[in-house]
PDB file of C-alpha atoms in Angstrom:
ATOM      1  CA  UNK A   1      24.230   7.466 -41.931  1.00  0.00           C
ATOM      2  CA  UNK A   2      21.413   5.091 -41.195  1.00  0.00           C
ATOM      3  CA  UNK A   3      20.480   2.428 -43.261  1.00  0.00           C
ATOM      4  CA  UNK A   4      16.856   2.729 -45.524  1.00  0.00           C
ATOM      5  CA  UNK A   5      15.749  -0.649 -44.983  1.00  0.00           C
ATOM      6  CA  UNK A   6      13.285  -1.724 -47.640  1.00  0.00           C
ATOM      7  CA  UNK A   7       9.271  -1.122 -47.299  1.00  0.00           C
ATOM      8  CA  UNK A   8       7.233  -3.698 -48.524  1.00  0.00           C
ATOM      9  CA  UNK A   9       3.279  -2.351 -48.193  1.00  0.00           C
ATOM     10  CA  UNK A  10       0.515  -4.586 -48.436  1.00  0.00           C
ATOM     11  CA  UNK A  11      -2.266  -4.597 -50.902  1.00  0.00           C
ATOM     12  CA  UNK A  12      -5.545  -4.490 -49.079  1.00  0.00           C
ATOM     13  CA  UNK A  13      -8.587  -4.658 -50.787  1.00  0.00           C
ATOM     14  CA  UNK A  14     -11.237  -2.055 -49.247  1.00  0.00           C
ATOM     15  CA  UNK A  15     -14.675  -2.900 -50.030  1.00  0.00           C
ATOM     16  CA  UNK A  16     -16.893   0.205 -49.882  1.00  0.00           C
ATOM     17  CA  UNK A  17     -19.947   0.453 -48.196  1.00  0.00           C
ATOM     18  CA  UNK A  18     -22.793  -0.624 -49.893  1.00  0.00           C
ATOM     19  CA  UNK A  19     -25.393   2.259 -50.939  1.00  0.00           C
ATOM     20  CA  UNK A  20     -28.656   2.873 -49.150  1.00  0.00           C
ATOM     21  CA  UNK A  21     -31.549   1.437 -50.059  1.00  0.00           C
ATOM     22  CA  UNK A  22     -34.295   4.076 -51.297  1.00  0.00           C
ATOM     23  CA  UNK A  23     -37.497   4.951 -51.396  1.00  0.00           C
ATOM     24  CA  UNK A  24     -40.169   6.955 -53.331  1.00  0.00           C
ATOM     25  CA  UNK A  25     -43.323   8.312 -52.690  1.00  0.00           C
ATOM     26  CA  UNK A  26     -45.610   6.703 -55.566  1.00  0.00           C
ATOM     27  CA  UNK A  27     -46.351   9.425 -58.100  1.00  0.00           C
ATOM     28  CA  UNK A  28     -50.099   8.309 -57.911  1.00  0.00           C
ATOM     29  CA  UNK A  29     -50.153   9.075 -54.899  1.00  0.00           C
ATOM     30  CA  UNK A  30     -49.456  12.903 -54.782  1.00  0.00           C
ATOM     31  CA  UNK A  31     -52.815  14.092 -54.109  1.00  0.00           C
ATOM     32  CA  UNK A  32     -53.116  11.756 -51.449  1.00  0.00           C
ATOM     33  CA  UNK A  33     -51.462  12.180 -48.121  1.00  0.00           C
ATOM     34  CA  UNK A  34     -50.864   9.727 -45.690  1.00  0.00           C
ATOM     35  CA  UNK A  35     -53.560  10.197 -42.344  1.00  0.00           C
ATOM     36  CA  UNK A  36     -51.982  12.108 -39.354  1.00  0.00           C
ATOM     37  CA  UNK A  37     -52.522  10.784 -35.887  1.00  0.00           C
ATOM     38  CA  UNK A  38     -51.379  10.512 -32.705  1.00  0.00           C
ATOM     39  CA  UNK A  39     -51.350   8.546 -29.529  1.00  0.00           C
ATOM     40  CA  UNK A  40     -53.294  10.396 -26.817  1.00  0.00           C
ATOM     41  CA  UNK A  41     -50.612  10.175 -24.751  1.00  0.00           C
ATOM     42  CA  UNK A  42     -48.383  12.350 -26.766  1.00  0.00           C
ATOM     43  CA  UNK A  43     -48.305  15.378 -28.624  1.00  0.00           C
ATOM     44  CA  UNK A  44     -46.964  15.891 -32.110  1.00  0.00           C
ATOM     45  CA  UNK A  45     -45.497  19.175 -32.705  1.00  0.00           C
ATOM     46  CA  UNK A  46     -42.852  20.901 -34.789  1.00  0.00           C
ATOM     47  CA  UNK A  47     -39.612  21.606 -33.511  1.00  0.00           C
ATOM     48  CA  UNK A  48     -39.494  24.762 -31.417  1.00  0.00           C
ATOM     49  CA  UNK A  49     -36.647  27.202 -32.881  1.00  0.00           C
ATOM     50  CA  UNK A  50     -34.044  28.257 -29.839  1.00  0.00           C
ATOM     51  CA  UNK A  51     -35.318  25.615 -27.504  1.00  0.00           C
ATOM     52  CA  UNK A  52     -32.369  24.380 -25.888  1.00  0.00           C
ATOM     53  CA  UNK A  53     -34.742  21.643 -24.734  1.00  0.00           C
ATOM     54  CA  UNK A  54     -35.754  20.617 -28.282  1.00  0.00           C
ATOM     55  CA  UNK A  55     -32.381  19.898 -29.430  1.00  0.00           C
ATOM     56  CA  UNK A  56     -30.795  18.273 -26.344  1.00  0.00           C
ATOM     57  CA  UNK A  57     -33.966  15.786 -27.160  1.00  0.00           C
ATOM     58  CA  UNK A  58     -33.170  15.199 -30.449  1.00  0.00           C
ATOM     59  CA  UNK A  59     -29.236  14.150 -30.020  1.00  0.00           C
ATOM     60  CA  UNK A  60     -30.814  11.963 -27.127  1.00  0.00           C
ATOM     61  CA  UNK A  61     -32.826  10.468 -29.379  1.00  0.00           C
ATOM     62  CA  UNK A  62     -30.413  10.286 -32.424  1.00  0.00           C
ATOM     63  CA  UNK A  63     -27.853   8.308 -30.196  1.00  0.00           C
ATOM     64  CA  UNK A  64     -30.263   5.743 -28.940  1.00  0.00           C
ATOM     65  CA  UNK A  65     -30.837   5.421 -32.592  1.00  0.00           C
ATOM     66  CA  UNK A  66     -27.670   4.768 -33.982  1.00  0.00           C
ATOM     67  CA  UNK A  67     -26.582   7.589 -35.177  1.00  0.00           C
ATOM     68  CA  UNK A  68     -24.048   8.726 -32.982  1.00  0.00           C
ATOM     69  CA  UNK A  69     -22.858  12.037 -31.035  1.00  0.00           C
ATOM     70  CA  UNK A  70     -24.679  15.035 -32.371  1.00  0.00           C
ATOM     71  CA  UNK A  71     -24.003  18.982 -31.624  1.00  0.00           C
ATOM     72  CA  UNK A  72     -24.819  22.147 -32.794  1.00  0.00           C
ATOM     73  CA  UNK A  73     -22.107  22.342 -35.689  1.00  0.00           C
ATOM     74  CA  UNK A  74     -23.169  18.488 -37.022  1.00  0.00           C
ATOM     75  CA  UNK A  75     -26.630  19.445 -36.942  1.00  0.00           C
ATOM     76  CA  UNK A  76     -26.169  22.797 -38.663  1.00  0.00           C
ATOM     77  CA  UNK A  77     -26.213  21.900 -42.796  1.00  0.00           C
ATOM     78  CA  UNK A  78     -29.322  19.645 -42.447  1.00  0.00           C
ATOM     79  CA  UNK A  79     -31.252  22.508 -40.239  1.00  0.00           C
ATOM     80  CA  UNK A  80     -30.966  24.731 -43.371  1.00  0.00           C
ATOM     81  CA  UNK A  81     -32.895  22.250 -45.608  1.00  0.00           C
ATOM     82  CA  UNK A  82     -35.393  21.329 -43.373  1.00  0.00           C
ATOM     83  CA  UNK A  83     -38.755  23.142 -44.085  1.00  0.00           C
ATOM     84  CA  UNK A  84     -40.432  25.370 -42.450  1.00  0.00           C
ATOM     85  CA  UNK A  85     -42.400  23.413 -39.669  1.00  0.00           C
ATOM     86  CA  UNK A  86     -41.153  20.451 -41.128  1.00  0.00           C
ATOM     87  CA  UNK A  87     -39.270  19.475 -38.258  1.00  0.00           C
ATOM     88  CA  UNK A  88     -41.919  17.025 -35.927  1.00  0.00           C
ATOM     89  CA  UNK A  89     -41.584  15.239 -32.560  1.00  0.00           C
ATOM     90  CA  UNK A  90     -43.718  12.978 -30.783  1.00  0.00           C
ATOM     91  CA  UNK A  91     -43.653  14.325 -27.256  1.00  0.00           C
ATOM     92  CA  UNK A  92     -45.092  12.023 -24.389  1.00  0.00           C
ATOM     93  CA  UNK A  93     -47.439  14.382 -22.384  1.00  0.00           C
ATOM     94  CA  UNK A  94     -46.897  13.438 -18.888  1.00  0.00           C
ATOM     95  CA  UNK A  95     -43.282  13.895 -18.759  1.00  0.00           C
ATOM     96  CA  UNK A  96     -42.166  16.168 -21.338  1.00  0.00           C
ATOM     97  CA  UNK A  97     -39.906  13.157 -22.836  1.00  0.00           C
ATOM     98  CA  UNK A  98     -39.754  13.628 -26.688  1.00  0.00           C
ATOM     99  CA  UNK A  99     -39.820  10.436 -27.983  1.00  0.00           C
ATOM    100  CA  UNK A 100     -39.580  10.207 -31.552  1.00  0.00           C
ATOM    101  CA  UNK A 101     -39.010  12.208 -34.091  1.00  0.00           C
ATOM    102  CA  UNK A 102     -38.548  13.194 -38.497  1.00  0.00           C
ATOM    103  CA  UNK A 103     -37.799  15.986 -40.736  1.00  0.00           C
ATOM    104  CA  UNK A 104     -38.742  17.291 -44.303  1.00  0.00           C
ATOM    105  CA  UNK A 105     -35.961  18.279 -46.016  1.00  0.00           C
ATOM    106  CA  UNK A 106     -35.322  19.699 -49.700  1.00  0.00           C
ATOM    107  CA  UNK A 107     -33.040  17.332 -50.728  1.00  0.00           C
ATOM    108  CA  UNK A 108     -32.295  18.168 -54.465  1.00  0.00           C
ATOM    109  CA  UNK A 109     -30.008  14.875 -55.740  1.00  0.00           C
ATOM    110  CA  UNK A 110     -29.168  13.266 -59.175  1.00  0.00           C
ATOM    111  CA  UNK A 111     -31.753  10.527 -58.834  1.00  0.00           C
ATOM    112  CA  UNK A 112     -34.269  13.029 -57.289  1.00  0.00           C
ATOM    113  CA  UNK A 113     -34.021  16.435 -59.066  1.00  0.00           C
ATOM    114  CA  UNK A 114     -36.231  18.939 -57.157  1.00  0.00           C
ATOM    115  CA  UNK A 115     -36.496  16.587 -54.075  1.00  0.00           C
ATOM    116  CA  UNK A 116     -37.734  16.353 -50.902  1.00  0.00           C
ATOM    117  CA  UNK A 117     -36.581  14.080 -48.207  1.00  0.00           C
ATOM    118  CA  UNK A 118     -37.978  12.461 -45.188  1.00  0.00           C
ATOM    119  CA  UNK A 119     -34.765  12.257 -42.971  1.00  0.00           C
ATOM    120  CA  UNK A 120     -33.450  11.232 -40.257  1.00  0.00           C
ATOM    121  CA  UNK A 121     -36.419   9.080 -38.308  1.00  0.00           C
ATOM    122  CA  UNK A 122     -35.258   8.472 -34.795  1.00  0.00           C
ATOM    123  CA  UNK A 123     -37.320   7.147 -31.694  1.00  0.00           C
ATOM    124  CA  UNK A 124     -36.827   6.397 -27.857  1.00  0.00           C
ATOM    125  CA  UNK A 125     -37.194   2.210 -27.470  1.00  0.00           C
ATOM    126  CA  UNK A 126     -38.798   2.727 -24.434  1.00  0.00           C
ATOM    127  CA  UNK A 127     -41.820   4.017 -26.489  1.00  0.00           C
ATOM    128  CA  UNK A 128     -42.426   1.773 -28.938  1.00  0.00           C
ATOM    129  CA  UNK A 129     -45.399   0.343 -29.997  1.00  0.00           C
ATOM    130  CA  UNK A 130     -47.194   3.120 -29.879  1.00  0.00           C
ATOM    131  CA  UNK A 131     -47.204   3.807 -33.355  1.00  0.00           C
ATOM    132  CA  UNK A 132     -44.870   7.061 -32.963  1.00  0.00           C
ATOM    133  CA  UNK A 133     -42.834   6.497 -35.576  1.00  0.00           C
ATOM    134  CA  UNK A 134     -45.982   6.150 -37.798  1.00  0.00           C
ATOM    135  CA  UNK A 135     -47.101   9.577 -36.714  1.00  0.00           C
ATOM    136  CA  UNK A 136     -43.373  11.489 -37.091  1.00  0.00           C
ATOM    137  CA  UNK A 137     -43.018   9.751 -40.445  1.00  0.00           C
ATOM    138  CA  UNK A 138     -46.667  10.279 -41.739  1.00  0.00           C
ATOM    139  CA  UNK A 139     -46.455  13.944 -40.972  1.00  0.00           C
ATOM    140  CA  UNK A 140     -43.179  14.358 -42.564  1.00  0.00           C
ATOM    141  CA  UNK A 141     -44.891  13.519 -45.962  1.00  0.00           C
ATOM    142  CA  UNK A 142     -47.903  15.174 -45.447  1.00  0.00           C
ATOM    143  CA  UNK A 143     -45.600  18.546 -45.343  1.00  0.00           C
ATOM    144  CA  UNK A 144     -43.949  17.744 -48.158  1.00  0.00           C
ATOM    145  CA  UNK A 145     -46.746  16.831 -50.517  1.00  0.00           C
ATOM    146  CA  UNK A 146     -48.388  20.332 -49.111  1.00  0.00           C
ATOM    147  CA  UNK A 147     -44.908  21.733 -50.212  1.00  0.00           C
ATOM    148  CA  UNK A 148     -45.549  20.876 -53.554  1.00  0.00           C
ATOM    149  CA  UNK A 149     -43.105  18.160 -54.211  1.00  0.00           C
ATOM    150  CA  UNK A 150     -43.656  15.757 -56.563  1.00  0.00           C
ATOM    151  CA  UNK A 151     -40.201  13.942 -56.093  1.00  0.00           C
ATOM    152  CA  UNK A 152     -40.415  12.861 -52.631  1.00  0.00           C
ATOM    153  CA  UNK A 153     -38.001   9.854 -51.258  1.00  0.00           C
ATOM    154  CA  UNK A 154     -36.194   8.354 -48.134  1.00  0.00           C
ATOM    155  CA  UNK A 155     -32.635   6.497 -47.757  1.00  0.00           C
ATOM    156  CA  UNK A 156     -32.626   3.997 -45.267  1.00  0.00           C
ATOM    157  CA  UNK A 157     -30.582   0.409 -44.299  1.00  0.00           C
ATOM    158  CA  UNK A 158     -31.345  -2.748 -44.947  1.00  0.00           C
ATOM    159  CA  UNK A 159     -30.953  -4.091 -41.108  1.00  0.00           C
ATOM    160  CA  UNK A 160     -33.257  -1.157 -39.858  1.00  0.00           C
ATOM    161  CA  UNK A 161     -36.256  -2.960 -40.410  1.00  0.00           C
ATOM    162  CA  UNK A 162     -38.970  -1.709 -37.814  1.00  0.00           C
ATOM    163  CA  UNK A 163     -38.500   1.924 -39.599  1.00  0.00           C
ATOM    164  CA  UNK A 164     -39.058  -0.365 -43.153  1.00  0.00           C
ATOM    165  CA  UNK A 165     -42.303  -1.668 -42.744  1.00  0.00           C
ATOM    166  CA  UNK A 166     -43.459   1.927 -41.083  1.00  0.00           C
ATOM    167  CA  UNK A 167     -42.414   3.207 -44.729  1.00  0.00           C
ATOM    168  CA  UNK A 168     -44.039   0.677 -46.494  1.00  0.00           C
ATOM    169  CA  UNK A 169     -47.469   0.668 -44.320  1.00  0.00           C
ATOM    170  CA  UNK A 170     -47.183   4.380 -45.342  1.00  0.00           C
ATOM    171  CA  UNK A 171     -46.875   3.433 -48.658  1.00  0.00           C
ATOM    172  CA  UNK A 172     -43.375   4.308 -50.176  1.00  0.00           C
ATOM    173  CA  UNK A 173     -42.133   2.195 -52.809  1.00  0.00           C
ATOM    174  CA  UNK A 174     -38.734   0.102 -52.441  1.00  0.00           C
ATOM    175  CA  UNK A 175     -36.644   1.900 -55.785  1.00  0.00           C
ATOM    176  CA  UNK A 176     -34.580  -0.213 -57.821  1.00  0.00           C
ATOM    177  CA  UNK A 177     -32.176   1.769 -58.528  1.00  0.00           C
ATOM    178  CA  UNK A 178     -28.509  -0.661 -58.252  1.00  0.00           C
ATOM    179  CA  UNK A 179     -27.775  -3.682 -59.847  1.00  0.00           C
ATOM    180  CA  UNK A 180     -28.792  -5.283 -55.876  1.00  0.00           C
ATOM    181  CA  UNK A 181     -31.112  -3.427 -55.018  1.00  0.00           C
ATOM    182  CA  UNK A 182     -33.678  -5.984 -55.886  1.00  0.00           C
ATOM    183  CA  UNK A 183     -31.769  -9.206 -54.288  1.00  0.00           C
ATOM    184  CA  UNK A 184     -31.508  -6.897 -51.373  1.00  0.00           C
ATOM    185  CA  UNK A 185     -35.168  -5.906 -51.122  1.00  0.00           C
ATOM    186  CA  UNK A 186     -36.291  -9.521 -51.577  1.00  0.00           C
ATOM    187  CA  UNK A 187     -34.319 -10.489 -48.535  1.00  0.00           C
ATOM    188  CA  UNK A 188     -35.649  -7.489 -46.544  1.00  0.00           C
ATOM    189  CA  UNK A 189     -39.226  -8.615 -47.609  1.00  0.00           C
ATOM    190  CA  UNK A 190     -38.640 -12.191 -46.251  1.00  0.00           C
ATOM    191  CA  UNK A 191     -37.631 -11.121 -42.921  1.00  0.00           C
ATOM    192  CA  UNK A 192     -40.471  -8.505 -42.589  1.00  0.00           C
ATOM    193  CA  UNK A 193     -42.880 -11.818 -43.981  1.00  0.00           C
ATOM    194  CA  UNK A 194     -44.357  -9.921 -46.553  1.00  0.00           C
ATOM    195  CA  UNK A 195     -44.146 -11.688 -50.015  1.00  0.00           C
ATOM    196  CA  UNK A 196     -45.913  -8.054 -52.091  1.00  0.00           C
ATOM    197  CA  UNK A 197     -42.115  -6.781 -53.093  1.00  0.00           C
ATOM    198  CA  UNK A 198     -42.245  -4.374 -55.735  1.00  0.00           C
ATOM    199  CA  UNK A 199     -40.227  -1.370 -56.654  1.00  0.00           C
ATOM    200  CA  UNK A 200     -39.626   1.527 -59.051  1.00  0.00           C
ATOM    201  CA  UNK A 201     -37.549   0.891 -61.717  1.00  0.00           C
ATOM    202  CA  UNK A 202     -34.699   4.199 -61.623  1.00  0.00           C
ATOM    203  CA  UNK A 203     -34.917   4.649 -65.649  1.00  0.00           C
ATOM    204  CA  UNK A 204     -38.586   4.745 -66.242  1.00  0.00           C
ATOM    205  CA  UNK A 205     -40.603   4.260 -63.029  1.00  0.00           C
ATOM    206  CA  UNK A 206     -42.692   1.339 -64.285  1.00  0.00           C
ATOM    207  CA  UNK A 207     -43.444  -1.151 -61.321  1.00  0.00           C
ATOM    208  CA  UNK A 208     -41.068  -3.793 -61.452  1.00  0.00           C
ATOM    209  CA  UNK A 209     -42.506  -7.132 -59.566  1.00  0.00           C
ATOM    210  CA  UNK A 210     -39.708  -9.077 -58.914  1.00  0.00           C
ATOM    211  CA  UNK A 211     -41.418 -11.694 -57.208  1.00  0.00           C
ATOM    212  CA  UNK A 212     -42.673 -12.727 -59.756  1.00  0.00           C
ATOM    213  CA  UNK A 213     -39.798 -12.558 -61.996  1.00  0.00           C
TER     214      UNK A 213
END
């Protein structure tokens, strides 16, 4: 018989990822949608159901985003939330290219009972500064606030800052909902060189200035 030689197994200490930030649509603001505009030299639209077109697009412009490989069987649980033409690209005229993109989604959660999402804000780097992602983003919200939704939020990361300060020129509301969240925000507010930082407390939605804390 072969000899069990003792196994000595390491203890590794496995940090989990830290949690998205968040954002809210202010509650003040619920009868007052963001402006919806375009660049002339694109077109926003909804998404077009069946176009093969569309979607091939959309996992082009998902993996020059960051977000990896997408497919038809990836994409599939967060096409059933999404509303109906709440799905919008930017789509550059000339060539056909679609160049940015964002959905509304109902996105019932714990912290946002009832809720509705803006998700998944993805753009082509060869169009920027054009203020696409403005336009995606701004028309996301507008559907949702003509949805009716009066819980309306956003998770995001802290090193995606271009998509940040597109949020917060829209006006969502950094929510302070972790014990970091507000260290976290503070730093995100000195590399964007704004010194307004506020957020939304998670317990009673007061605005919390930490600034000047």
């Amino acid at each position: 018989a072969g000899a069990i030689w003792p196994m000595t197994v390491s203890a590794q200490t496995v940090t989990p990822a830290p949690e998205q930030l968040r954002m809210i649509w202010p509650i003040e603001s619920l009868d007052a949608p963001p402006a919806v505009t375009i660049h002339p030299d694109y077109e926003l639209r909804p998404f077009r159901h069946g176009s093969a077109d569309d979607l091939n697009g959309w996992y082009r412009l998902m993996e020059l985003a960051g977000f990896g490989v997408w497919d038809e069987a990836r994409l599939a649980p967060i096409l059933a939330r999404i509303l109906p033409n709440g799905w919008f690209f930017a789509e550059h005229r000339e060539t056909g290219v679609l160049a940015a993109s964002a959905m509304a989604c109902h996105e019932p959660r714990p912290l946002h009972p009832f809720g509705g999402a803006l998700n998944w804000v993805c753009g082509d780097p060869a169009h920027r500064g054009r203020g696409l992602g403005m336009s995606v983003c701004a028309a996301v919200t507008a559907r949702l606030l003509a949805a009716g939704y009066e819980n309306i939020f956003l998770l995001t990361d802290d090193f995606r800052l271009p998509a940040i300060s597109i949020y917060l020129r829209l006006s969502y509301q950094p929510l302070l909902h972790a014990p970091d969240m507000a260290e976290r925000w503070r730093v995100v507010y000195e590399q964007l060189g704004r010194t307004d930082f506020a957020g939304k407390t998670e317990d009673d939605g007061r605005t919390t200035n930490e600034m000047d804390g």
